[in-house]
CSV table of N, CA and C in Angstrom, one decimal:
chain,number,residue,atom,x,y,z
L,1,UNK,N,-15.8,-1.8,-6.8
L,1,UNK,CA,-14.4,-1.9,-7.2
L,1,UNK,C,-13.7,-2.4,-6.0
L,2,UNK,N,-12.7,-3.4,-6.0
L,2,UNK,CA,-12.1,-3.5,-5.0
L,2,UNK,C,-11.2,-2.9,-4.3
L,3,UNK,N,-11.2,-3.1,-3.2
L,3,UNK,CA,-9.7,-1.9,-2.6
L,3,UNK,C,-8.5,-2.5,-2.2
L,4,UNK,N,-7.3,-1.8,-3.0
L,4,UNK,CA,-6.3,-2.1,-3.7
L,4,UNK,C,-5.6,-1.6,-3.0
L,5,UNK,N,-4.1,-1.8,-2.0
L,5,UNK,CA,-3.3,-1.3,-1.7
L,5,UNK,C,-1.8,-1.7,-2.6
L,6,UNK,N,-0.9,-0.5,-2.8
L,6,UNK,CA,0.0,-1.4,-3.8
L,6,UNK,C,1.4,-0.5,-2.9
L,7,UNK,N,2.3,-1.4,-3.0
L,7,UNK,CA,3.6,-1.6,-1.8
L,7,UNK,C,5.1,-2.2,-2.4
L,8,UNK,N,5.9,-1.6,-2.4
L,8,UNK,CA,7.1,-2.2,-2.8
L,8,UNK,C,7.4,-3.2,-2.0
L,9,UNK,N,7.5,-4.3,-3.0
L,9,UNK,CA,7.9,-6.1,-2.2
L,9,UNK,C,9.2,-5.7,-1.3
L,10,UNK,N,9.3,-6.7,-0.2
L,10,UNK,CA,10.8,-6.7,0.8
L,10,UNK,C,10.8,-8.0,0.7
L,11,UNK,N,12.2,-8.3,1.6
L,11,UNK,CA,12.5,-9.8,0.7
L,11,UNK,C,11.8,-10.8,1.6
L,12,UNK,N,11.3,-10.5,2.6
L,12,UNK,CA,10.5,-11.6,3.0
L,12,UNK,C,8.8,-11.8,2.5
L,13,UNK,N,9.1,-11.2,1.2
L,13,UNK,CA,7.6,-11.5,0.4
L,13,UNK,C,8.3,-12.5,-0.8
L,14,UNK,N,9.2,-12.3,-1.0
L,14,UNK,CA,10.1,-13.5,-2.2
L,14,UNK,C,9.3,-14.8,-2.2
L,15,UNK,N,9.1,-15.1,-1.2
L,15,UNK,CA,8.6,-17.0,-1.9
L,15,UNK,C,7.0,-16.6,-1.9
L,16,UNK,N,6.5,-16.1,-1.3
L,16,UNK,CA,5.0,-15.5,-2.0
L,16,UNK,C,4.5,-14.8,-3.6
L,17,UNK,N,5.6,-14.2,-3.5
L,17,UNK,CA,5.6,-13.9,-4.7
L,17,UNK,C,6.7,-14.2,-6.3
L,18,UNK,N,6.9,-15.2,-6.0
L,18,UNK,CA,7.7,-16.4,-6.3
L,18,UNK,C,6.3,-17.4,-6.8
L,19,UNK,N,5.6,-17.5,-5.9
L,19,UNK,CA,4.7,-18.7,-6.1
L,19,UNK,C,3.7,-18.3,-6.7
L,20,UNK,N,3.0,-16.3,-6.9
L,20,UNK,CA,2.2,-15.7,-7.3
L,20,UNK,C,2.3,-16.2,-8.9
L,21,UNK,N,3.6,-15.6,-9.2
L,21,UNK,CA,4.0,-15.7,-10.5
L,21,UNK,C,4.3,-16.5,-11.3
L,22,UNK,N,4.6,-17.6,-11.0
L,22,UNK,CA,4.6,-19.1,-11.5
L,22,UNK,C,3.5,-19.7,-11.6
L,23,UNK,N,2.5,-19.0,-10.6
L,23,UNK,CA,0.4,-19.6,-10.7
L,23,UNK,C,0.3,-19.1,-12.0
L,24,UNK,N,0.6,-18.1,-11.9
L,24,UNK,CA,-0.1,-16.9,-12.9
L,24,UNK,C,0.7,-17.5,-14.8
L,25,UNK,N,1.8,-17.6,-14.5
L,25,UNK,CA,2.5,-18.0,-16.0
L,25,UNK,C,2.5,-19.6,-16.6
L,26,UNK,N,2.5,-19.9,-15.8
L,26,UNK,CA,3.0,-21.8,-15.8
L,26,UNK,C,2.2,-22.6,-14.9
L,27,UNK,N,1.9,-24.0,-15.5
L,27,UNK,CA,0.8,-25.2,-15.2
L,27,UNK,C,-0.2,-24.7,-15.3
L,28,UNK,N,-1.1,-25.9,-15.0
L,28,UNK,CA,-2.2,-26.2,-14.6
L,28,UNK,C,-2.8,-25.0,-14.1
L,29,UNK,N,-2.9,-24.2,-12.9
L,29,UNK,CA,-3.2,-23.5,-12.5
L,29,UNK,C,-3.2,-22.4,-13.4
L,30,UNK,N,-2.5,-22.2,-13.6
L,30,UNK,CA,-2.5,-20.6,-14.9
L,30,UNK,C,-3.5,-21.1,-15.6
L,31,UNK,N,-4.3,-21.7,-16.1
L,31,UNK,CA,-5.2,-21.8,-17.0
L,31,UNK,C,-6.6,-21.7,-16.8
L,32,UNK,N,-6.6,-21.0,-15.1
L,32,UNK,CA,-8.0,-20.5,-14.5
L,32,UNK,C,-7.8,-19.1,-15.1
L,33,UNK,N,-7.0,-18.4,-15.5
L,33,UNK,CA,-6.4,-17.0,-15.9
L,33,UNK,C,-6.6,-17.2,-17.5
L,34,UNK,N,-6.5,-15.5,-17.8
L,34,UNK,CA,-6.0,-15.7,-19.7
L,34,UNK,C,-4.8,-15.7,-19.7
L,35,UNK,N,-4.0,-15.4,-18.7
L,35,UNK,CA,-2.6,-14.6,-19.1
L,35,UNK,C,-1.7,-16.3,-19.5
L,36,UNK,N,-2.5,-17.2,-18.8
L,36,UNK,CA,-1.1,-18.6,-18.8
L,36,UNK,C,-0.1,-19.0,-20.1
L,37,UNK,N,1.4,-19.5,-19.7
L,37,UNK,CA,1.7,-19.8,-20.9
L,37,UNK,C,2.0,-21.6,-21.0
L,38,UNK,N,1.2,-22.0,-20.6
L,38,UNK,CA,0.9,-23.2,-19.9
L,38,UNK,C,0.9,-24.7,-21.2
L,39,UNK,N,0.7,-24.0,-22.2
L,39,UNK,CA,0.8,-24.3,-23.6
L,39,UNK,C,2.3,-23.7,-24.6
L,40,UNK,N,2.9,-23.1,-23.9
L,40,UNK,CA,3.9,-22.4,-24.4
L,40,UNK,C,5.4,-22.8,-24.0
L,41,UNK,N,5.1,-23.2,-22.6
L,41,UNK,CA,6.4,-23.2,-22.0
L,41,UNK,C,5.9,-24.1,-20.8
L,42,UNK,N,7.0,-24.8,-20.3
L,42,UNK,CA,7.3,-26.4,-19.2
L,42,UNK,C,7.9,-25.5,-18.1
L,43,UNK,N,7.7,-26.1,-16.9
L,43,UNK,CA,8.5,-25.2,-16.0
L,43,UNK,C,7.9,-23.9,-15.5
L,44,UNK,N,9.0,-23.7,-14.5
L,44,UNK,CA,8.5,-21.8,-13.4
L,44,UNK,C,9.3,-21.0,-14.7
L,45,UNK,N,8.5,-20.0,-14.1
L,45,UNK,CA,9.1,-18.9,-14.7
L,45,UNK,C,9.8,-17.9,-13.8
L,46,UNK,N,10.1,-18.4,-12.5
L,46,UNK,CA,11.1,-17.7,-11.6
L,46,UNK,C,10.9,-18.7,-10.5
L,47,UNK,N,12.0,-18.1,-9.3
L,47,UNK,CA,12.1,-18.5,-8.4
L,47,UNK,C,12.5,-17.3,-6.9
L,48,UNK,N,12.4,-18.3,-5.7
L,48,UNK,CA,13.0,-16.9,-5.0
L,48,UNK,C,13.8,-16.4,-4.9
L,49,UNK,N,14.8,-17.3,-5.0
L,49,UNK,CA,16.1,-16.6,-4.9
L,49,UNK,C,16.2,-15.3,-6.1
L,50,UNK,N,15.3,-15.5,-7.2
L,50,UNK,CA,15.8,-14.7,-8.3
L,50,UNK,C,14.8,-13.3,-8.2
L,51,UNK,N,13.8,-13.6,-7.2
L,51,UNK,CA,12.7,-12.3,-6.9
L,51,UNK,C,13.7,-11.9,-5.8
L,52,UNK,N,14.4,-12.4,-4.9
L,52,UNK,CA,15.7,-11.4,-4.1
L,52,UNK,C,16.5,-11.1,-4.6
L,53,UNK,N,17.1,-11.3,-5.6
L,53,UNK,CA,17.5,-9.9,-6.4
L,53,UNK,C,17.2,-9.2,-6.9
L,54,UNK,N,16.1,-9.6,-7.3
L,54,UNK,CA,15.4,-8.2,-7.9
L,54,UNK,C,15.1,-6.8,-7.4
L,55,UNK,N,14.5,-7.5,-5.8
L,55,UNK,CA,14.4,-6.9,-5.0
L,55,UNK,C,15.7,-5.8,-4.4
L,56,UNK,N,16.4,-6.7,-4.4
L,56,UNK,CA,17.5,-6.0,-4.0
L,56,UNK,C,18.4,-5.5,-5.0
L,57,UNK,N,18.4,-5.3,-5.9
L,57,UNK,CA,19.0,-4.8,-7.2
L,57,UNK,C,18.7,-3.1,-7.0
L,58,UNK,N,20.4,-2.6,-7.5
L,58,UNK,CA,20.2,-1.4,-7.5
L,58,UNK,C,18.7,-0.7,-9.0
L,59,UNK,N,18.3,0.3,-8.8
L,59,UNK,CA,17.1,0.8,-9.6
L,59,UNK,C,16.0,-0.4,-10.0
L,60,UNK,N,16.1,-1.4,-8.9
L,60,UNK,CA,14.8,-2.4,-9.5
L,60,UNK,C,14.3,-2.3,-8.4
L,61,UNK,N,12.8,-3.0,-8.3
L,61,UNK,CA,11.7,-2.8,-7.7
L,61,UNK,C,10.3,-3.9,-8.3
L,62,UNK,N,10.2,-4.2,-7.1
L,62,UNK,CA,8.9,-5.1,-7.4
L,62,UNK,C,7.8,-4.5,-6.9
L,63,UNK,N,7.0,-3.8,-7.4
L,63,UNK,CA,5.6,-3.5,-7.1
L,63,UNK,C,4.6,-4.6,-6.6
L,64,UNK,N,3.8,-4.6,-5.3
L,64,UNK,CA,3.1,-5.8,-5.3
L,64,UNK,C,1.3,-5.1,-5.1
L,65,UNK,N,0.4,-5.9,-5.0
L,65,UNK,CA,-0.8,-5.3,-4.8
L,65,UNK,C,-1.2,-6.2,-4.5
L,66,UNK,N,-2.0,-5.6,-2.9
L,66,UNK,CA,-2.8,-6.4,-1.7
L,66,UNK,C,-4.3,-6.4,-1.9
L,67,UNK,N,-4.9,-7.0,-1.7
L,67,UNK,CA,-6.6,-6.6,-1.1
L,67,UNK,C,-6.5,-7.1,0.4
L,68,UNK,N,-6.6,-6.2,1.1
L,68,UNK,CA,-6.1,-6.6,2.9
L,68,UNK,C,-4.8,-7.2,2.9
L,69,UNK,N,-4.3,-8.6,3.5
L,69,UNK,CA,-3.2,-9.0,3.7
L,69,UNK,C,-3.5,-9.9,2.6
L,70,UNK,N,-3.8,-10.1,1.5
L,70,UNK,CA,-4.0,-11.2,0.5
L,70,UNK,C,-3.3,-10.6,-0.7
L,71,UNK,N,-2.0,-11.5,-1.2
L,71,UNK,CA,-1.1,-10.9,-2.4
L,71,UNK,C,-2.0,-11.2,-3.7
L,72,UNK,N,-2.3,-10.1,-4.6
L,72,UNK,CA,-3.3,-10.8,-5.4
L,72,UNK,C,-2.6,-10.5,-6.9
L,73,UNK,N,-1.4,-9.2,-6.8
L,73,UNK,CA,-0.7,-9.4,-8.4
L,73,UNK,C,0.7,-8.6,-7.8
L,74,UNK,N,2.0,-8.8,-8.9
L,74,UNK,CA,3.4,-8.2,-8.9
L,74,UNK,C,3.5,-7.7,-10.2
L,75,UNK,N,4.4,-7.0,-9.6
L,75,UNK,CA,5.0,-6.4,-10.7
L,75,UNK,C,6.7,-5.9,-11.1
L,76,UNK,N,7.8,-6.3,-12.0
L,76,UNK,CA,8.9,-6.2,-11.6
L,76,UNK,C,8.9,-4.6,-12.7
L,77,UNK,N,10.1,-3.7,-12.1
L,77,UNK,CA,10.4,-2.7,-12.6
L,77,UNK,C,11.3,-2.1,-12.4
L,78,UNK,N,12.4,-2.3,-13.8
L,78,UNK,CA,14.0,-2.2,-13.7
L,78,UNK,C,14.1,-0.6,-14.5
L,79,UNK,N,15.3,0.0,-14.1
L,79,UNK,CA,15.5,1.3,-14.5
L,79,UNK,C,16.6,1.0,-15.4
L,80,UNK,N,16.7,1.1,-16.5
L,80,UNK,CA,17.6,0.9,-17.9
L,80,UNK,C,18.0,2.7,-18.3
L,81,UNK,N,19.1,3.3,-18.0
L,81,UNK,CA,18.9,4.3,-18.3
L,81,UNK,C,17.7,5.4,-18.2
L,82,UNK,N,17.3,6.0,-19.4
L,82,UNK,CA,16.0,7.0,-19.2
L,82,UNK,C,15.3,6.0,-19.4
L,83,UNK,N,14.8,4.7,-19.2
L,83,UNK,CA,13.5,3.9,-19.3
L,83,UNK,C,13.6,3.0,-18.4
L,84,UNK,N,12.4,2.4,-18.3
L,84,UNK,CA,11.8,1.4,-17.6
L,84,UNK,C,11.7,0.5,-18.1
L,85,UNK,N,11.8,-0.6,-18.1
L,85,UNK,CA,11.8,-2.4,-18.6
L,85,UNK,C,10.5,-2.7,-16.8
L,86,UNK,N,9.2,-3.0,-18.0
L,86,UNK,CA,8.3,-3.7,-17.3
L,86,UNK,C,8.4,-5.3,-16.9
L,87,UNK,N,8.0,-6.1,-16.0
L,87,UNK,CA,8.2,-7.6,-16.9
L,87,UNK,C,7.6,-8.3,-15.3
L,88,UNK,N,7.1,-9.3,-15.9
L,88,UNK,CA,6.6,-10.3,-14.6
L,88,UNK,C,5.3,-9.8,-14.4
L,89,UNK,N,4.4,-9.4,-15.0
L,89,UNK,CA,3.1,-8.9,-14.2
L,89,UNK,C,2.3,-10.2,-14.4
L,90,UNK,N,2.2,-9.8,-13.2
L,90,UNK,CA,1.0,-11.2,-12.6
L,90,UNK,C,0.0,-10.9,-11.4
L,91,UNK,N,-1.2,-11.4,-12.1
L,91,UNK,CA,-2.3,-11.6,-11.0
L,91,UNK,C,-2.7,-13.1,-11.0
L,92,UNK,N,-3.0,-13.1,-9.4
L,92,UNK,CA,-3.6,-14.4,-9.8
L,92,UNK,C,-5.0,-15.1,-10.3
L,93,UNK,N,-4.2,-16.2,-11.1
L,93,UNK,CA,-5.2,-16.4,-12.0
L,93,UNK,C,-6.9,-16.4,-12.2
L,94,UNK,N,-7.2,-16.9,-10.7
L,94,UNK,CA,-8.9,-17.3,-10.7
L,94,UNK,C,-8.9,-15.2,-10.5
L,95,UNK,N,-8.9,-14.2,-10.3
L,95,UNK,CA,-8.9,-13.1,-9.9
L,95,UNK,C,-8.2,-12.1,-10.9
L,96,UNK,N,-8.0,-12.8,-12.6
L,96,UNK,CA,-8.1,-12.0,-13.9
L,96,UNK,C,-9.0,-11.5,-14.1
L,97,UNK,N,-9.1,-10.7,-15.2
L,97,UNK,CA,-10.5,-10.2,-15.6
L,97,UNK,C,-11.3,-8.9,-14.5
L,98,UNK,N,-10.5,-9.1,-13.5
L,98,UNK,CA,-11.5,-8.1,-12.3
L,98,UNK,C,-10.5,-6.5,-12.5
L,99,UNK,N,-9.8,-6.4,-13.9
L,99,UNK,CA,-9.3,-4.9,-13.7
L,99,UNK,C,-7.8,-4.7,-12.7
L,100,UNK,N,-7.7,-6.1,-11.9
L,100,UNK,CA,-6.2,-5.9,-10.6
L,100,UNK,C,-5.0,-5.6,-11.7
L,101,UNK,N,-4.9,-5.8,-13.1
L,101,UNK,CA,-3.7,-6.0,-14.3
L,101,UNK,C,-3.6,-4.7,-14.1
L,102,UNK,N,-4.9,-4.4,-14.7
L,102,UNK,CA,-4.9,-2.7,-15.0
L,102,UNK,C,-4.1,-1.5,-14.0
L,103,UNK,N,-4.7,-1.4,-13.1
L,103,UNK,CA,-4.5,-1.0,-11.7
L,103,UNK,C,-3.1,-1.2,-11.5
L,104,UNK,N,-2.7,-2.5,-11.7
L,104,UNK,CA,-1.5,-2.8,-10.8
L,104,UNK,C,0.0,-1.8,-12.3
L,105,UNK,N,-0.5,-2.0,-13.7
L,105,UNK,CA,0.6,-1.3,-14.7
L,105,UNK,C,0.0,0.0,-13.9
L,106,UNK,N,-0.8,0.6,-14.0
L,106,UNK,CA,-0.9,1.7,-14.1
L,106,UNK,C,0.1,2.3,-12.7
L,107,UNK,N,-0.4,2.0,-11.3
L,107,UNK,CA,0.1,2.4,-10.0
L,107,UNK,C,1.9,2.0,-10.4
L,108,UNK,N,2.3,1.4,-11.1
L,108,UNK,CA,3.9,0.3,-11.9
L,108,UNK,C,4.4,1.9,-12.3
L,109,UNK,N,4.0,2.2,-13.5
L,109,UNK,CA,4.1,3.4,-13.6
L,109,UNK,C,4.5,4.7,-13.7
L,110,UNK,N,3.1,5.0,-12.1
L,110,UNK,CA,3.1,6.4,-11.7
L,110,UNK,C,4.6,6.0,-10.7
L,111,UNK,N,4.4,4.9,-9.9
L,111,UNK,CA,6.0,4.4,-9.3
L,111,UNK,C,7.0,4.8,-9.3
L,112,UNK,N,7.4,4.6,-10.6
L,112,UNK,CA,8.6,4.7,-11.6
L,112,UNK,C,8.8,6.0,-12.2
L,113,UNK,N,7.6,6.8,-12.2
L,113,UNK,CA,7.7,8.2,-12.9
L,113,UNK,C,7.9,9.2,-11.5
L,114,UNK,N,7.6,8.7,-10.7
L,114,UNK,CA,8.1,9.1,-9.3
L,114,UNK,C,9.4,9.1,-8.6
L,115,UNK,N,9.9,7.6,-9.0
L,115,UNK,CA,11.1,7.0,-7.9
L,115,UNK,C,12.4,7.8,-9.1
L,116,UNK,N,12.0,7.7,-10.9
L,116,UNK,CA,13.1,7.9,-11.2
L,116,UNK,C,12.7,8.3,-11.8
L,117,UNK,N,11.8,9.7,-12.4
L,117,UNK,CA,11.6,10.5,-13.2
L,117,UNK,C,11.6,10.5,-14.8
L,118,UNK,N,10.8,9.2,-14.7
L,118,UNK,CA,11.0,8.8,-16.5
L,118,UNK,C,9.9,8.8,-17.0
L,119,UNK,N,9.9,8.7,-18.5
L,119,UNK,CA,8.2,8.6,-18.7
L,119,UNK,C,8.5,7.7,-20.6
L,120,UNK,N,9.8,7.0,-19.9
L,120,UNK,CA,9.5,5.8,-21.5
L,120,UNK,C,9.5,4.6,-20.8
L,121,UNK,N,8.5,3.1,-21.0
L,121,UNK,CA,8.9,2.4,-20.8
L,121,UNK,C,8.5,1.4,-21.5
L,122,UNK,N,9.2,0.1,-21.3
L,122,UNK,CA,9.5,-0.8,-22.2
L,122,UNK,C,8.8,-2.2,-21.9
L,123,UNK,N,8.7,-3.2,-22.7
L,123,UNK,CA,8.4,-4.6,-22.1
L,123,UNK,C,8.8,-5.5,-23.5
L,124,UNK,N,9.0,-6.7,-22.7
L,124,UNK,CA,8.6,-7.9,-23.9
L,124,UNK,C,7.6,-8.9,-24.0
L,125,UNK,N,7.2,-9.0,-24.9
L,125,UNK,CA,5.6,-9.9,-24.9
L,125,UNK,C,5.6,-11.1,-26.0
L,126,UNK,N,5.4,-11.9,-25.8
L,126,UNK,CA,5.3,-13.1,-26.9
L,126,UNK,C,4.3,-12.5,-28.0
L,127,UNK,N,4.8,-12.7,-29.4
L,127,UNK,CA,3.8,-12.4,-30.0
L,127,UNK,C,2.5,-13.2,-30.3
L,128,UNK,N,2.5,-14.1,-30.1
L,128,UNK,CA,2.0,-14.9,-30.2
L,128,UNK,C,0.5,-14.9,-29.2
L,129,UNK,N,0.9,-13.8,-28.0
L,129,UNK,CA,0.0,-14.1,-27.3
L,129,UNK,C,-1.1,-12.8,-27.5
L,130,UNK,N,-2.1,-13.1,-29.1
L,130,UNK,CA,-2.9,-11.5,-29.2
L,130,UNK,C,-3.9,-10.9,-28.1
L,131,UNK,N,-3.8,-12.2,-27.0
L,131,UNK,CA,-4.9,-11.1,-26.5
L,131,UNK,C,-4.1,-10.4,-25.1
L,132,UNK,N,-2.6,-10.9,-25.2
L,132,UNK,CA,-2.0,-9.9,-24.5
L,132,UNK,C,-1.4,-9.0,-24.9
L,133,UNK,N,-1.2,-9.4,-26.0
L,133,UNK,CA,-0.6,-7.8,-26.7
L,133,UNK,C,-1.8,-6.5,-27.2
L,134,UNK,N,-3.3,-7.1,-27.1
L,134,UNK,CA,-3.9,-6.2,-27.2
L,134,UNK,C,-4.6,-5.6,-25.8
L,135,UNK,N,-4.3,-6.4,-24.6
L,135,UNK,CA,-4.3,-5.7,-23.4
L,135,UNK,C,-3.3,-4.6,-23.1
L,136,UNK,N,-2.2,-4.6,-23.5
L,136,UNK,CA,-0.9,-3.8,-23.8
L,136,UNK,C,-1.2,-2.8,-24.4
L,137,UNK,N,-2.1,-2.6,-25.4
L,137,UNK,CA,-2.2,-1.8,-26.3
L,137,UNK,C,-3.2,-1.2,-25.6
L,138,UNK,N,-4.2,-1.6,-25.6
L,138,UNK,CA,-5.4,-0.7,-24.9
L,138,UNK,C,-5.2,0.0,-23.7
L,139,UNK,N,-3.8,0.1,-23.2
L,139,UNK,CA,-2.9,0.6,-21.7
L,139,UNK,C,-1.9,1.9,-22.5
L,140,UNK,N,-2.3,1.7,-24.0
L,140,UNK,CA,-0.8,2.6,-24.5
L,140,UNK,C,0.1,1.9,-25.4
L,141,UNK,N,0.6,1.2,-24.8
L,141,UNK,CA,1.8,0.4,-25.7
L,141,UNK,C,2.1,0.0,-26.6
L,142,UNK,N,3.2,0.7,-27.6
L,142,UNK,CA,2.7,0.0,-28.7
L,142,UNK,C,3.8,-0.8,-29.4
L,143,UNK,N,3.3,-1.2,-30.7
L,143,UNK,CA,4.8,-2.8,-30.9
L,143,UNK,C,5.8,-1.8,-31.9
L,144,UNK,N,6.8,-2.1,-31.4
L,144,UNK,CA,7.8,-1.6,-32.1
L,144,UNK,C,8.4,-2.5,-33.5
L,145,UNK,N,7.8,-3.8,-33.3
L,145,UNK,CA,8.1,-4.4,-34.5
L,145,UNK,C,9.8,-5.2,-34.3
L,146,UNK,N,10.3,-4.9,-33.0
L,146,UNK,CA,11.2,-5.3,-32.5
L,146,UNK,C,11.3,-6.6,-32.4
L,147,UNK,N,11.7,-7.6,-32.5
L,147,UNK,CA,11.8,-8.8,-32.1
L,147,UNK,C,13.3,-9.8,-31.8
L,148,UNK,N,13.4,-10.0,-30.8
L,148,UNK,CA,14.0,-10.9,-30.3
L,148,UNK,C,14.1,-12.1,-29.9
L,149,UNK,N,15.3,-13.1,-29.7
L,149,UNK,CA,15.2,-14.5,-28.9
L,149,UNK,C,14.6,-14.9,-28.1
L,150,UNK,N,13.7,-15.8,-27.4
L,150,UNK,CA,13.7,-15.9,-26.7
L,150,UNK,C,14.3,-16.7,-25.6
L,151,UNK,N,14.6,-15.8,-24.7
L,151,UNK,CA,15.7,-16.7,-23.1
L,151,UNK,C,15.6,-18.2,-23.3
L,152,UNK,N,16.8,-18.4,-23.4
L,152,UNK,CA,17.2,-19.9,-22.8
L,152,UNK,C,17.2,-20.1,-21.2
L,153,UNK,N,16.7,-20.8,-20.6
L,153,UNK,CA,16.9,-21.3,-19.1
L,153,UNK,C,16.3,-22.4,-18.3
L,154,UNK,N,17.2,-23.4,-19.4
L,154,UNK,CA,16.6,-25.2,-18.5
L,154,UNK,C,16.8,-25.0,-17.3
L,155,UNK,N,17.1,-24.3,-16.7
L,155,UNK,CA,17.1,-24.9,-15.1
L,155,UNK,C,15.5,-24.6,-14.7
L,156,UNK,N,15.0,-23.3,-15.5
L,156,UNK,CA,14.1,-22.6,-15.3
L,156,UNK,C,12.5,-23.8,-16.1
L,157,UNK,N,12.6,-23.5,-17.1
L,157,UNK,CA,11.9,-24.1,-18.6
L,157,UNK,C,12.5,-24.0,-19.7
L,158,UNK,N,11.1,-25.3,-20.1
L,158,UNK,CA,11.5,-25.9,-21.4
L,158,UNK,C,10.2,-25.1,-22.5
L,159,UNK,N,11.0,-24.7,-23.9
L,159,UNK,CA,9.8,-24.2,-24.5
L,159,UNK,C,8.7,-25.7,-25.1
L,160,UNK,N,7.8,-25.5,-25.4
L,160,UNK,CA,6.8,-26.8,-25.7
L,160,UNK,C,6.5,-26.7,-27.0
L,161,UNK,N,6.7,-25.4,-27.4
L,161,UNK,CA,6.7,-24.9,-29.1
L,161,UNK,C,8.1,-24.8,-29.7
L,162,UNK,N,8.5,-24.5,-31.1
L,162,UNK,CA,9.5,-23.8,-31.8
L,162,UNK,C,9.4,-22.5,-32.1
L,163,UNK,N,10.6,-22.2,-32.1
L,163,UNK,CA,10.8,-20.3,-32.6
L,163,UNK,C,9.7,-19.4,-31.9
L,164,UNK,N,9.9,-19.7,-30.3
L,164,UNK,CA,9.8,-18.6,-29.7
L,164,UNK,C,10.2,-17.6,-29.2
L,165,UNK,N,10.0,-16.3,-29.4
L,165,UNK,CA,10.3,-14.9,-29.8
L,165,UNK,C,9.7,-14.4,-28.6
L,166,UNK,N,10.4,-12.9,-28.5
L,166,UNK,CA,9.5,-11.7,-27.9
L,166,UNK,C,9.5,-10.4,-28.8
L,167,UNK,N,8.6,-9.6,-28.6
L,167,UNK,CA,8.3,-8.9,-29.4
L,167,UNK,C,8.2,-7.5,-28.5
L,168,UNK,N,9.1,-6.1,-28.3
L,168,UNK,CA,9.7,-5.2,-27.8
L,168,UNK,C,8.2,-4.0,-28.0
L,169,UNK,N,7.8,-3.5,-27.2
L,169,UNK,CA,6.3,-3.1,-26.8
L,169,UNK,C,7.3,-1.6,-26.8
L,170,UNK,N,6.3,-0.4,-26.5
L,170,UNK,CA,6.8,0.9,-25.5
L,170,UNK,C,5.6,1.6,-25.7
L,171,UNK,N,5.9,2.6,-24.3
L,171,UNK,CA,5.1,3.7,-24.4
L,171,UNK,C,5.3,4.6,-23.5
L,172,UNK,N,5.3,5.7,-24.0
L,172,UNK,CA,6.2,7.4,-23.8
L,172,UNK,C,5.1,8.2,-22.9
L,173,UNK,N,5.0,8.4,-21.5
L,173,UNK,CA,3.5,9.2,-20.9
L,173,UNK,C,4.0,10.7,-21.5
């Protein structure tokens, strides 16, 4: 198993983890991974300026996870009242499959059930994408049958499909 250290991002990890998460969701590169949406959507799916606020946002928090000094996945986790809103998990892509997803929701979590004493949290997931919504599930999570728009943001991306949605997940520890 590998050894995993996991650390709340500071903002001088922003463009690292900025560039983690756009490997992992978008181009070329995401397609060494399962998670890519590389077929779904044109464009980053963040930037740094927008992981410095996160960072620095009251009740949010980026979870990151090292193997030595090497950034290998993140994680963002916003406090919405009594819940948690998961979103952005990423590993990188050639280094899917090795369990770092798992590890890194789970340690996301215990985090969050720590920093703010909650135990519902939430996410959005393309429905579209079954073998991530049944990675979701096999962690807990389950579909609430919720569905929503999904985000407009040319500056960000372009979708490459029609009538893309997200689909509103939870699960209660």
């Amino acid at each position: 198993m590998l050894e995993l250290t996991f650390s709340r991002a500071e903002p001088v990890d922003a463009e690292q983890l900025a560039a983690l998460i756009n490997s992992a969701y978008r181009g070329e590169s995401s397609r060494q991974g399962w998670t890519t949406e590389a077929d779904l959507l044109d464009g980053r799916r963040t930037e740094a300026a927008d992981i410095l606020d996160l960072i620095a946002g009251t009740e949010s928090m980026i979870l990151q996870c090292r193997r030595q000094n090497d950034l290998l996945g993140s994680v963002h986790l916003q406090k919405l009242d009594q819940q948690v809103q998961i979103g952005m998990l990423a590993v990188v892509p050639a280094m899917q499959g090795l369990g770092i997803g798992k590890r890194l929701l789970a340690a996301a979590e215990a985090e969050a059930k720590q920093a703010w004493l909650v135990k519902h949290f939430v996410m959005a997931v393309i429905p579209c994408r079954t073998e991530l919504m049944a990675f979701y599930e096999r962690r807990g999570y389950q579909r609430t049958g919720t569905i929503k728009a999904f985000p407009v943001n040319p500056a960000l991306w372009q979708p490459k499909v029609a009538g893309l949605s997200l689909e509103l997940l939870e699960k209660h520890l």
